[in-house]
Short mmCIF file of C-alpha atoms and ligand atoms in Angstrom, two decimals:
data_model
loop_
_atom_site.label_atom_id
_atom_site.label_comp_id
_atom_site.label_asym_id
_atom_site.label_seq_id
_atom_site.Cartn_x
_atom_site.Cartn_y
_atom_site.Cartn_z
CA MET G 1 7.96 4.96 -12.20
CA THR G 2 4.39 5.70 -13.15
CA PRO G 3 4.05 9.48 -12.95
CA LEU G 4 1.59 10.88 -10.42
CA PRO G 5 -1.20 13.00 -11.86
CA LYS G 6 -0.72 16.75 -11.59
CA PHE G 7 -3.46 18.85 -10.01
CA SER G 8 -3.86 22.60 -10.07
CA VAL G 9 -6.62 24.36 -8.15
CA MET G 10 -8.22 27.45 -9.73
CA GLU G 11 -11.18 29.73 -9.27
CA ILE G 12 -14.08 29.88 -11.71
CA ASP G 13 -12.90 31.01 -15.10
CA PHE G 14 -15.52 30.85 -17.85
CA ASP G 15 -12.98 31.47 -20.61
CA LEU G 16 -11.01 28.44 -19.49
CA LEU G 17 -14.14 26.32 -19.64
CA LEU G 18 -14.78 27.48 -23.19
CA GLU G 19 -11.19 26.87 -24.28
CA CYS G 20 -10.70 23.48 -22.61
CA ASP G 21 -9.98 20.94 -25.35
CA GLY G 22 -9.70 17.97 -23.00
CA GLN G 23 -12.41 16.37 -20.91
CA ILE G 24 -14.62 18.40 -18.59
CA ILE G 25 -15.89 16.56 -15.54
CA ILE G 26 -18.69 18.22 -13.66
CA LEU G 27 -19.77 17.17 -10.19
CA VAL G 28 -23.55 17.21 -9.88
CA PRO G 29 -25.58 16.46 -6.73
CA ASP G 30 -28.12 13.61 -6.65
CA ASP G 31 -31.07 15.96 -7.29
CA GLY G 32 -29.46 17.19 -10.50
CA GLU G 33 -29.56 20.82 -9.42
CA MET G 34 -27.23 23.00 -11.47
CA GLY G 35 -24.97 25.50 -9.76
CA MET G 36 -23.30 28.47 -11.38
CA ILE G 37 -20.73 26.50 -13.43
CA ALA G 38 -23.19 23.82 -14.55
CA SER G 39 -25.65 26.51 -15.62
CA PHE G 40 -22.97 28.21 -17.68
CA ILE G 41 -21.98 24.94 -19.37
CA ASN G 42 -25.66 24.19 -19.98
CA LYS G 43 -26.13 27.57 -21.62
CA MET G 44 -23.15 27.02 -23.89
CA MET G 45 -24.46 23.56 -24.76
CA ASP G 46 -27.86 24.98 -25.75
CA GLY G 47 -29.59 23.27 -22.82
CA ALA G 48 -28.32 19.74 -23.51
CA LEU G 49 -26.82 19.32 -20.05
CA GLY G 50 -30.10 20.37 -18.41
CA ARG G 51 -32.07 17.93 -20.54
CA PHE G 52 -29.75 15.13 -19.44
CA LEU G 53 -29.99 16.10 -15.75
CA ASN G 54 -33.79 16.07 -16.01
CA SER G 55 -33.85 12.72 -17.76
CA GLU G 56 -34.64 9.27 -16.47
CA VAL G 57 -31.11 8.20 -17.38
CA PHE G 58 -29.65 10.64 -14.85
CA GLU G 59 -32.28 9.70 -12.29
CA LYS G 60 -31.34 6.04 -12.62
CA LEU G 61 -27.58 6.68 -12.56
CA SER G 62 -26.23 5.26 -9.29
CA PRO G 63 -24.61 7.77 -6.93
CA GLY G 64 -20.87 7.92 -7.53
CA LYS G 65 -21.21 6.85 -11.18
CA VAL G 66 -20.37 8.95 -14.22
CA LEU G 67 -21.81 9.45 -17.70
CA SER G 68 -20.18 11.24 -20.61
CA LEU G 69 -21.73 13.45 -23.28
CA SER G 70 -19.33 13.44 -26.23
CA TYR G 71 -18.25 16.38 -28.41
CA PRO G 72 -20.70 18.87 -26.98
CA THR G 73 -21.84 21.79 -29.11
CA GLY G 74 -20.75 25.18 -27.88
CA LEU G 75 -17.56 23.94 -26.23
CA MET G 76 -14.10 22.88 -27.41
CA ALA G 77 -14.07 19.96 -24.99
CA LYS G 78 -13.96 16.35 -26.19
CA SER G 79 -16.63 15.49 -23.67
CA VAL G 80 -18.58 16.73 -20.70
CA THR G 81 -18.84 14.03 -18.06
CA VAL G 82 -21.37 14.25 -15.28
CA ALA G 83 -20.26 12.67 -12.02
CA LYS G 84 -23.27 12.15 -9.78
CA ILE G 85 -22.01 12.90 -6.31
CA ASP G 86 -23.86 14.47 -3.41
CA PRO G 87 -22.16 17.08 -1.22
CA ASN G 88 -22.71 14.86 1.81
CA SER G 89 -21.29 11.69 0.28
CA SER G 90 -18.99 9.67 2.54
CA ILE G 91 -15.23 9.54 2.09
CA SER G 92 -15.38 6.08 0.55
CA GLU G 93 -18.20 7.01 -1.85
CA THR G 94 -16.15 10.01 -2.87
CA ARG G 95 -12.98 7.98 -3.41
CA ASN G 96 -14.91 5.45 -5.47
CA CYS G 97 -16.30 8.23 -7.61
CA GLY G 98 -12.71 9.36 -8.23
CA VAL G 99 -11.93 5.84 -9.47
CA GLU G 100 -14.89 6.02 -11.88
CA ILE G 101 -13.60 9.33 -13.20
CA THR G 102 -10.16 7.84 -13.92
CA LYS G 103 -11.72 4.92 -15.73
CA ILE G 104 -13.32 7.25 -18.31
CA ALA G 105 -10.27 9.52 -18.60
CA THR G 106 -9.05 8.95 -22.15
CA CYS G 107 -6.95 12.05 -22.68
CA GLU G 108 -4.27 13.66 -20.58
CA LYS G 109 -6.11 16.87 -19.85
CA ILE G 110 -9.04 17.01 -17.47
CA LEU G 111 -10.91 19.95 -16.07
CA LEU G 112 -12.77 18.98 -12.92
CA VAL G 113 -15.41 21.53 -11.99
CA SER G 114 -17.22 21.69 -8.69
CA ASP G 115 -20.18 23.91 -7.91
CA LYS G 116 -20.86 22.72 -4.38
CA PHE G 117 -18.81 19.61 -3.73
CA LYS G 118 -16.22 20.10 -0.98
CA ARG G 119 -14.42 16.76 -0.55
CA ILE G 120 -12.06 17.45 -3.42
CA ALA G 121 -9.03 15.82 -1.77
CA ASP G 122 -10.81 12.48 -1.33
CA LEU G 123 -11.94 12.59 -4.93
CA VAL G 124 -8.36 13.33 -5.98
CA GLU G 125 -7.19 10.34 -3.95
CA GLY G 126 -9.53 8.03 -5.89
CA ILE G 127 -8.54 9.57 -9.22
CA SER G 128 -4.81 9.18 -8.54
CA MET G 129 -4.89 5.73 -6.98
CA ARG G 130 -6.54 4.26 -10.08
CA ASN G 131 -4.38 6.26 -12.51
CA TYR G 132 -1.52 3.76 -12.42
CA GLU G 133 -0.04 1.47 -15.01
CA TYR G 134 3.19 -0.53 -14.74
CA LEU G 135 5.00 0.22 -17.98
CA ASP G 136 8.66 -0.09 -16.94
CA GLN G 137 9.14 -3.32 -18.92
CA LYS G 138 7.32 -2.20 -22.09
CA THR G 139 9.30 -0.58 -24.86
CA ASN G 140 8.16 2.54 -26.71
CA THR G 141 6.06 3.86 -23.89
CA ASN G 142 6.35 7.35 -22.59
CA PRO G 143 3.78 7.70 -19.86
CA LYS G 144 2.68 11.30 -19.43
CA PRO G 145 1.08 12.43 -16.18
CA LEU G 146 -2.62 13.13 -16.13
CA ASP G 147 -3.07 16.89 -15.93
CA VAL G 148 -6.10 17.82 -13.85
CA GLY G 149 -7.35 21.36 -13.38
CA VAL G 150 -9.69 21.66 -10.40
CA MET G 151 -12.11 24.57 -10.71
CA VAL G 152 -13.81 25.61 -7.47
CA HIS G 153 -15.88 28.56 -6.27
CA LYS G 154 -13.43 29.60 -3.64
CA ILE G 155 -9.86 28.52 -3.18
CA GLU G 156 -9.41 27.51 0.44
CA ASN G 157 -6.90 24.87 1.48
CA GLN G 158 -7.68 22.40 -1.31
CA ALA G 159 -4.15 22.56 -2.72
CA THR G 160 -2.55 21.62 0.61
CA GLU G 161 -5.04 18.82 1.17
CA ILE G 162 -4.38 17.51 -2.33
CA ASP G 163 -0.60 17.60 -1.75
CA LEU G 164 -1.02 15.56 1.44
CA LYS G 165 -3.02 12.92 -0.42
CA LEU G 166 -0.51 12.86 -3.28
CA ALA G 167 2.34 12.26 -0.82
CA VAL G 168 0.61 9.07 0.26
CA VAL G 169 -0.31 8.02 -3.29
CA ASP G 170 3.36 8.54 -4.19
CA GLY G 171 4.19 5.98 -1.49
CA VAL G 172 1.55 3.61 -2.89
CA PHE G 173 2.98 3.90 -6.42
CA PHE G 174 6.49 3.23 -5.08
CA THR G 175 5.20 0.04 -3.45
CA ARG G 176 3.37 -1.03 -6.62
CA ASP G 177 6.42 -0.44 -8.80
CA LEU G 178 8.57 -2.52 -6.45
CA ILE G 179 6.04 -5.37 -6.29
CA ASN G 180 5.38 -5.38 -10.04
CA ALA G 181 9.09 -5.45 -10.92
CA PRO G 182 10.40 -8.82 -12.13
CA ALA G 183 13.01 -10.60 -10.02
CA ASN G 184 15.86 -10.10 -12.52
CA VAL G 185 15.24 -6.35 -12.29
CA LEU G 186 14.52 -6.08 -8.58
CA THR G 187 17.34 -8.09 -7.00
CA THR G 188 18.35 -7.76 -3.36
CA THR G 189 20.98 -5.27 -4.52
CA THR G 190 18.80 -3.07 -6.74
CA PHE G 191 16.08 -3.15 -4.07
CA ALA G 192 18.56 -1.97 -1.45
CA ASN G 193 19.76 0.75 -3.85
CA GLN G 194 16.21 2.01 -4.35
CA LEU G 195 15.77 2.18 -0.58
CA SER G 196 19.09 3.99 -0.14
CA ALA G 197 17.77 6.64 -2.52
CA LEU G 198 15.05 7.46 0.03
CA SER G 199 17.76 9.26 1.99
CA LYS G 200 17.19 12.30 -0.24
CA LEU G 201 13.77 12.64 1.44
CA GLY G 202 15.35 12.83 4.88
CA ILE G 203 15.12 9.15 5.77
CA THR G 204 18.28 7.70 7.34
CA VAL G 205 19.02 4.48 5.46
CA GLU G 206 21.52 1.79 6.41
CA VAL G 207 22.20 -1.34 4.39
CA LEU G 208 23.60 -4.26 6.39
CA ASP G 209 25.55 -6.77 4.29
CA GLU G 210 26.07 -10.50 4.82
CA LEU G 211 29.21 -10.03 6.89
CA GLU G 212 27.40 -7.75 9.32
CA LEU G 213 24.36 -10.04 9.43
CA GLU G 214 26.66 -12.97 10.19
CA LYS G 215 28.23 -11.00 13.05
CA LEU G 216 24.74 -10.26 14.42
CA GLY G 217 23.97 -13.98 14.32
CA MET G 218 21.11 -13.75 11.83
CA ARG G 219 21.47 -17.35 10.68
CA THR G 220 17.76 -18.00 10.08
CA LEU G 221 17.62 -15.04 7.67
CA LEU G 222 20.95 -15.88 6.03
CA CYS G 223 20.11 -19.55 5.48
CA VAL G 224 17.23 -18.52 3.18
CA GLY G 225 19.51 -16.60 0.84
CA GLN G 226 22.52 -18.92 0.93
CA GLY G 227 21.52 -20.75 -2.27
CA SER G 228 21.28 -17.52 -4.27
CA GLU G 229 23.87 -15.52 -6.18
CA SER G 230 22.25 -12.36 -4.83
CA PRO G 231 23.61 -11.35 -1.45
CA SER G 232 21.16 -11.15 1.46
CA LYS G 233 20.68 -7.71 2.97
CA VAL G 234 18.82 -6.02 5.78
CA VAL G 235 17.84 -2.41 5.20
CA VAL G 236 17.01 -0.09 8.10
CA MET G 237 15.09 3.11 7.31
CA GLN G 238 14.56 5.70 10.03
CA TRP G 239 12.19 8.62 9.78
CA ASN G 240 12.62 10.92 12.75
CA GLY G 241 9.88 13.50 12.47
CA GLY G 242 8.88 13.32 16.13
CA GLY G 243 10.65 14.21 19.36
CA ASP G 244 13.02 11.93 21.19
CA GLU G 245 10.47 9.19 21.85
CA ALA G 246 11.10 5.58 20.87
CA PRO G 247 9.95 4.83 17.33
CA PHE G 248 7.13 2.71 16.03
CA ALA G 249 8.44 -0.12 13.85
CA PHE G 250 7.37 -1.58 10.50
CA VAL G 251 9.05 -4.85 9.54
CA GLY G 252 8.78 -6.43 6.08
CA LYS G 253 9.47 -9.74 4.34
CA GLY G 254 11.47 -9.03 1.22
CA VAL G 255 11.93 -12.31 -0.65
CA VAL G 256 12.71 -10.97 -4.12
CA PHE G 257 11.91 -14.39 -5.57
CA ASP G 258 10.61 -17.51 -3.84
CA THR G 259 11.28 -20.73 -5.75
CA GLY G 260 10.63 -22.66 -2.56
CA GLY G 261 14.33 -23.59 -2.43
CA ILE G 262 15.11 -27.34 -2.22
CA SER G 263 11.42 -27.82 -1.30
CA LEU G 264 10.84 -26.54 -4.82
CA LYS G 265 7.47 -25.09 -5.77
CA PRO G 266 5.57 -26.52 -8.77
CA ALA G 267 6.20 -24.70 -12.08
CA GLY G 268 2.64 -23.47 -12.62
CA GLY G 269 2.27 -19.97 -11.26
CA MET G 270 5.79 -19.81 -9.84
CA GLU G 271 6.29 -16.55 -11.75
CA ASP G 272 3.93 -14.90 -9.25
CA MET G 273 6.61 -15.25 -6.60
CA THR G 274 8.21 -12.02 -7.84
CA MET G 275 5.73 -10.40 -5.46
CA ASP G 276 7.10 -12.23 -2.42
CA MET G 277 8.89 -9.05 -1.39
CA GLY G 278 5.49 -7.41 -0.93
CA GLY G 279 5.86 -6.88 2.82
CA ALA G 280 9.14 -5.04 2.31
CA GLY G 281 7.55 -3.12 -0.57
CA VAL G 282 4.72 -1.87 1.63
CA VAL G 283 7.14 -0.88 4.40
CA ALA G 284 9.18 1.06 1.83
CA GLY G 285 6.09 2.84 0.44
CA ALA G 286 4.81 3.70 3.90
CA MET G 287 8.19 5.17 4.88
CA LYS G 288 8.23 7.21 1.68
CA ALA G 289 4.73 8.52 2.34
CA LEU G 290 5.60 9.52 5.92
CA ALA G 291 8.70 11.34 4.74
CA LEU G 292 6.95 13.11 1.86
CA ARG G 293 4.23 14.44 4.13
CA LYS G 294 6.77 15.18 6.86
CA ALA G 295 4.96 13.14 9.50
CA LYS G 296 5.56 14.32 13.06
CA ALA G 297 6.44 10.86 14.35
CA ASN G 298 9.42 8.57 14.71
CA VAL G 299 9.04 5.46 12.61
CA VAL G 300 11.61 2.84 11.69
CA GLY G 301 11.24 0.43 8.77
CA VAL G 302 13.29 -2.76 8.73
CA VAL G 303 13.25 -5.12 5.75
CA GLY G 304 15.01 -8.41 5.08
CA LEU G 305 15.97 -8.82 1.41
CA VAL G 306 16.81 -12.34 0.27
CA GLU G 307 16.26 -14.67 -2.65
CA ASN G 308 15.11 -18.25 -2.03
CA MET G 309 16.87 -20.43 -4.63
CA PRO G 310 17.86 -24.10 -4.83
CA SER G 311 21.57 -24.78 -5.36
CA GLY G 312 24.50 -26.74 -3.99
CA ASN G 313 24.78 -24.16 -1.23
CA ALA G 314 21.09 -23.99 -0.41
CA VAL G 315 19.71 -24.81 3.02
CA ARG G 316 18.35 -28.39 3.14
CA PRO G 317 15.20 -29.77 4.70
CA GLY G 318 16.31 -31.11 8.07
CA ASP G 319 19.06 -28.51 8.59
CA VAL G 320 19.10 -26.86 11.99
CA VAL G 321 19.93 -23.15 12.12
CA LYS G 322 20.36 -20.76 15.04
CA SER G 323 18.45 -17.48 15.11
CA MET G 324 19.79 -14.14 16.36
CA LYS G 325 17.59 -14.64 19.42
CA GLY G 326 19.50 -17.83 20.15
CA ASP G 327 16.71 -20.35 19.53
CA THR G 328 17.41 -23.17 17.09
CA VAL G 329 15.08 -23.97 14.19
CA GLU G 330 14.77 -27.25 12.30
CA VAL G 331 14.03 -26.28 8.68
CA ILE G 332 11.51 -28.95 7.68
CA ASN G 333 10.37 -27.11 4.56
CA THR G 334 12.63 -24.61 2.80
CA ASP G 335 9.52 -23.05 1.26
CA ALA G 336 8.44 -21.76 4.67
CA GLU G 337 11.22 -19.18 4.34
CA GLY G 338 9.43 -15.90 5.11
CA ARG G 339 9.12 -16.68 8.80
CA LEU G 340 12.86 -17.46 8.94
CA VAL G 341 13.62 -14.02 7.53
CA LEU G 342 11.18 -12.28 9.84
CA ALA G 343 12.35 -14.13 12.96
CA ASP G 344 15.73 -12.44 12.82
CA ILE G 345 14.61 -8.97 11.78
CA LEU G 346 11.79 -8.88 14.36
CA TRP G 347 14.34 -9.73 17.02
CA TYR G 348 16.88 -7.25 15.68
CA THR G 349 14.26 -4.47 15.61
CA GLN G 350 13.33 -5.03 19.25
CA GLU G 351 16.94 -5.30 20.45
CA ARG G 352 18.09 -2.22 18.62
CA PHE G 353 15.10 0.13 18.85
CA ASN G 354 12.85 -1.14 21.65
CA PRO G 355 9.93 0.32 19.65
CA THR G 356 6.60 1.36 21.17
CA GLY G 357 4.93 -1.16 18.90
CA MET G 358 5.71 -3.27 15.88
CA ILE G 359 3.79 -4.28 12.77
CA ASN G 360 5.21 -6.81 10.35
CA LEU G 361 3.95 -7.40 6.83
CA ALA G 362 4.57 -10.53 4.78
CA THR G 363 3.25 -12.51 1.85
CA LEU G 364 3.58 -15.39 4.27
CA THR G 365 1.15 -18.20 3.49
CA GLY G 366 -0.97 -19.55 0.67
CA ALA G 367 -3.34 -20.67 3.42
CA ILE G 368 -4.43 -17.08 4.12
CA ILE G 369 -5.69 -16.91 0.52
CA VAL G 370 -7.74 -20.04 1.13
CA GLY G 371 -9.19 -18.40 4.23
CA LEU G 372 -9.73 -14.79 3.19
CA GLY G 373 -9.29 -14.67 -0.57
CA HIS G 374 -8.09 -11.43 -2.12
CA GLU G 375 -10.33 -9.02 -0.20
CA MET G 376 -8.78 -9.00 3.24
CA ALA G 377 -5.37 -9.43 4.78
CA GLY G 378 -5.04 -11.66 7.84
CA VAL G 379 -4.36 -9.75 11.05
CA PHE G 380 -2.71 -11.56 13.97
CA SER G 381 -1.88 -9.78 17.20
CA ASN G 382 -0.85 -10.16 20.83
CA ASN G 383 -2.35 -6.77 21.72
CA ASP G 384 -6.04 -5.83 21.33
CA LYS G 385 -5.37 -2.11 21.49
CA LEU G 386 -2.79 -1.97 18.72
CA CYS G 387 -4.79 -4.44 16.68
CA LYS G 388 -7.86 -2.18 16.85
CA LYS G 389 -5.81 0.88 15.92
CA PHE G 390 -4.62 -0.88 12.80
CA ILE G 391 -7.94 -2.43 11.78
CA ASN G 392 -9.75 0.91 12.21
CA ALA G 393 -7.15 2.67 10.10
CA ALA G 394 -7.45 0.01 7.39
CA MET G 395 -11.23 0.28 7.43
CA ALA G 396 -11.09 4.07 7.08
CA GLU G 397 -8.88 3.67 4.03
CA GLY G 398 -11.01 0.93 2.48
CA GLU G 399 -8.24 -1.66 2.86
CA GLY G 400 -9.67 -5.02 3.95
CA ALA G 401 -8.25 -6.51 7.16
CA TRP G 402 -9.67 -9.33 9.29
CA ARG G 403 -8.43 -10.56 12.65
CA MET G 404 -7.38 -14.19 12.98
CA PRO G 405 -6.54 -16.04 16.19
CA LEU G 406 -3.28 -16.92 17.93
CA ALA G 407 -3.28 -19.41 20.81
CA PRO G 408 -0.82 -21.67 22.68
CA ALA G 409 -2.58 -24.79 21.36
CA TYR G 410 -1.44 -23.89 17.84
CA ASP G 411 2.06 -23.18 19.08
CA LYS G 412 2.44 -26.81 20.16
CA LEU G 413 2.32 -27.84 16.50
CA LEU G 414 5.81 -26.33 16.06
CA LYS G 415 7.57 -28.75 18.45
CA SER G 416 10.70 -30.31 16.97
CA ARG G 417 12.31 -33.57 18.05
CA ILE G 418 15.84 -32.25 17.73
CA ALA G 419 15.72 -28.43 17.86
CA ASP G 420 13.85 -25.72 19.81
CA MET G 421 11.19 -25.59 17.10
CA LYS G 422 10.51 -26.55 13.50
CA ASN G 423 9.56 -24.03 10.82
CA VAL G 424 6.21 -25.59 9.82
CA GLY G 425 3.26 -27.23 11.50
CA SER G 426 0.99 -29.65 9.69
CA ARG G 427 -1.39 -28.67 6.89
CA ALA G 428 -4.01 -27.52 9.35
CA ALA G 429 -4.19 -23.83 10.29
CA GLY G 430 -1.18 -22.98 8.14
CA SER G 431 -1.50 -19.21 8.53
CA ILE G 432 -1.93 -19.43 12.29
CA THR G 433 1.07 -21.69 12.88
CA ALA G 434 3.09 -19.24 10.76
CA GLY G 435 1.90 -16.46 13.10
CA GLN G 436 2.79 -18.59 16.14
CA PHE G 437 6.27 -19.09 14.75
CA LEU G 438 6.71 -15.32 14.44
CA GLN G 439 5.36 -14.72 17.95
CA ARG G 440 8.22 -16.78 19.35
CA PHE G 441 10.47 -13.92 18.23
CA VAL G 442 8.34 -11.17 19.76
CA LYS G 443 8.91 -10.19 23.38
CA ASP G 444 5.91 -10.77 25.65
CA ASP G 445 5.27 -7.10 26.41
CA MET G 446 5.86 -5.83 22.86
CA PRO G 447 2.60 -4.72 21.18
CA TRP G 448 2.75 -6.50 17.85
CA VAL G 449 0.63 -7.08 14.77
CA HIS G 450 1.44 -9.55 12.01
CA LEU G 451 -0.21 -8.92 8.64
CA ASP G 452 -0.32 -11.84 6.22
CA ILE G 453 -0.75 -10.03 2.90
CA ALA G 454 -0.29 -13.00 0.53
CA GLY G 455 -3.83 -12.53 -0.80
CA VAL G 456 -3.90 -8.76 -1.15
CA ALA G 457 -0.43 -7.60 -2.20
CA SER G 458 -0.90 -8.44 -5.87
CA ILE G 459 -4.11 -9.54 -7.55
CA ALA G 460 -4.82 -11.00 -10.99
CA THR G 461 -7.99 -8.91 -11.40
CA GLU G 462 -8.46 -5.20 -10.84
CA SER G 463 -9.39 -4.19 -7.31
CA ALA G 464 -11.30 -1.21 -5.93
CA PHE G 465 -8.41 1.26 -6.20
CA SER G 466 -5.90 -0.44 -8.46
CA PRO G 467 -5.57 -2.08 -11.85
CA LYS G 468 -4.41 -5.72 -12.15
CA GLY G 469 -1.17 -6.54 -10.35
CA ALA G 470 0.32 -4.88 -7.30
CA THR G 471 -2.23 -3.04 -5.16
CA GLY G 472 -0.09 -1.18 -2.64
CA TRP G 473 -2.42 -2.53 0.05
CA GLY G 474 -1.37 -1.36 3.50
CA VAL G 475 0.52 1.83 2.71
CA ARG G 476 -2.51 4.00 3.37
CA ALA G 477 -3.60 2.05 6.46
CA LEU G 478 -0.14 2.27 8.04
CA ASN G 479 0.11 5.94 7.20
CA ARG G 480 -3.28 6.66 8.73
CA MET G 481 -2.53 4.67 11.86
CA ILE G 482 0.59 6.75 12.43
CA ALA G 483 -1.33 9.99 11.69
CA ASP G 484 -4.22 9.08 14.00
CA HIS G 485 -2.29 7.67 16.96
CA TYR G 486 1.39 8.58 16.85
CA GLU G 487 1.37 12.21 15.78
CA PRO G 488 0.33 15.26 17.82
CA ARG G 489 -3.15 16.41 16.84
CA GLU G 490 -3.30 19.85 15.35
CA ASP G 491 -6.67 20.76 16.96
CA THR G 492 -5.51 19.93 20.48
CA PRO G 493 -2.29 21.88 21.06
CA GLY G 494 0.21 19.89 23.07
CA GLY G 495 -1.95 16.76 22.78
N1 LIG Z 1 5.59 -16.85 -0.40
C1 LIG Z 1 4.86 -18.01 -0.02
C2 LIG Z 1 3.40 -17.70 0.30
C3 LIG Z 1 2.55 -17.21 -0.83
C4 LIG Z 1 1.75 -18.07 -1.54
C5 LIG Z 1 2.51 -15.87 -1.14
C6 LIG Z 1 0.95 -17.61 -2.56
C7 LIG Z 1 1.71 -15.41 -2.15
C8 LIG Z 1 0.93 -16.26 -2.86
C9 LIG Z 1 5.49 -18.62 1.21
O1 LIG Z 1 6.86 -18.45 1.33
C10 LIG Z 1 5.24 -20.08 1.15
O2 LIG Z 1 5.76 -20.70 0.27
N2 LIG Z 1 4.47 -20.59 2.08
C11 LIG Z 1 4.15 -21.97 2.12
C12 LIG Z 1 4.25 -22.44 3.55
C13 LIG Z 1 4.20 -23.90 3.72
C14 LIG Z 1 5.44 -24.53 3.13
C15 LIG Z 1 4.09 -24.22 5.18
C16 LIG Z 1 2.73 -22.14 1.59
O3 LIG Z 1 1.89 -21.29 1.84
O4 LIG Z 1 2.50 -23.13 0.90
MN1 LIG Z 2 7.95 -19.96 0.30
ZN1 LIG Z 3 7.68 -16.84 0.40
#
């Protein structure tokens, strides 16, 4: 696993500034005014910092951007980097500035000094989110954590705030590691093992095997994995940090590799289907984040882990399978497998937990990429209130999410001649008919959101907060939604 950066908060210490042999990052407001620390550094540098802050170059530097002065006289540091950030910058501006800082971090030791800037935790979030590299499959690498000293005028609760952010970033890194892992490394079994290990954080983890799934009648889930050597599994993770109320539920598609099955995918780009367990990966990361920050809420995460392979045992186009709910499905296309997995685990989650609400995540359709590209996930919901809660949380975290429609007219496209439904519609509205299929396994009064994350789970180019590859999209939005709406507020006792 990519190590999280380490942060230590300290009060002003001029000797430390002089001795620092790493990179010094100094936060300077838009007007270039120097506070006590900047003035000291300027004095040591024989006025060079001041000349820069008075220059046109600084004036033209966009807010949130950084510029480095290398090997400054008077200091041991390799560089002094000015980050132009105003004390009243927004959370997202601050986070983005953190990302810029990480991009110029070339050595392991950083001293971040702040004269006036207060939003340290948001800056730390940006720094950590971008400080990720998937190295598990490279030999001769020994990733060392970034070591960041944070020098402030007065130590208040910065350390606690930083720890809270790092708990969530830890969850994000867990998700990214899972999504980036190749399918021969992350099999249904090793995935389940990694989830079982979350029990040391206080999460109750159960792994249901094929025999148990058969007994429960999960034939739509099981038919997806029946062509694979890897056994299908359902993993249930419970975090009980609340009272005795019913939990909120996260449900994730965990197809560790999607060849398409007998409806085989074309060869070009098939290797990307290692990320088809992205929904389950986000659920896992969100559960880890909640546990690490000891969230005062009850949340259950349910993931279906299967591999979609062609073989003599594989499910065929035209086969009819019976879901746990009891409805029969004609499998027209074995590549529309995610919805078959989700159908059974959505139903199972409702029957077992009767949750107060349910959000499922899945890399479900290529069509959502056609519609929304790689900036926004598709949001489908039967409940305006829950949908708003989620979209607002995603917006606050800078994670793109855009609502798409559901309607009975689309549902008609799933009519089958011989069974209760078929698993695909026509080419038109592919992401919506997938959502309609899922809705058939959601009870009418169950507040539910379906997130189609095919476009955002893993991206070929770098994104705002992550390098190329897995993004961890959704972990922070889910965490915030729980924090904002399902945990007691600290400022309103009893509320
Ligand atoms: N896992 C894919 C969807 C996907 C595509 C995820 C690209 C990430 C990137 C899903 O199982 C799938 O194959 N969907 C089909 C559905 C179709 C057969 C109705 C698709 O989108 O082509
Ligand atoms: Mn598929
Ligand atoms: Zn798939």
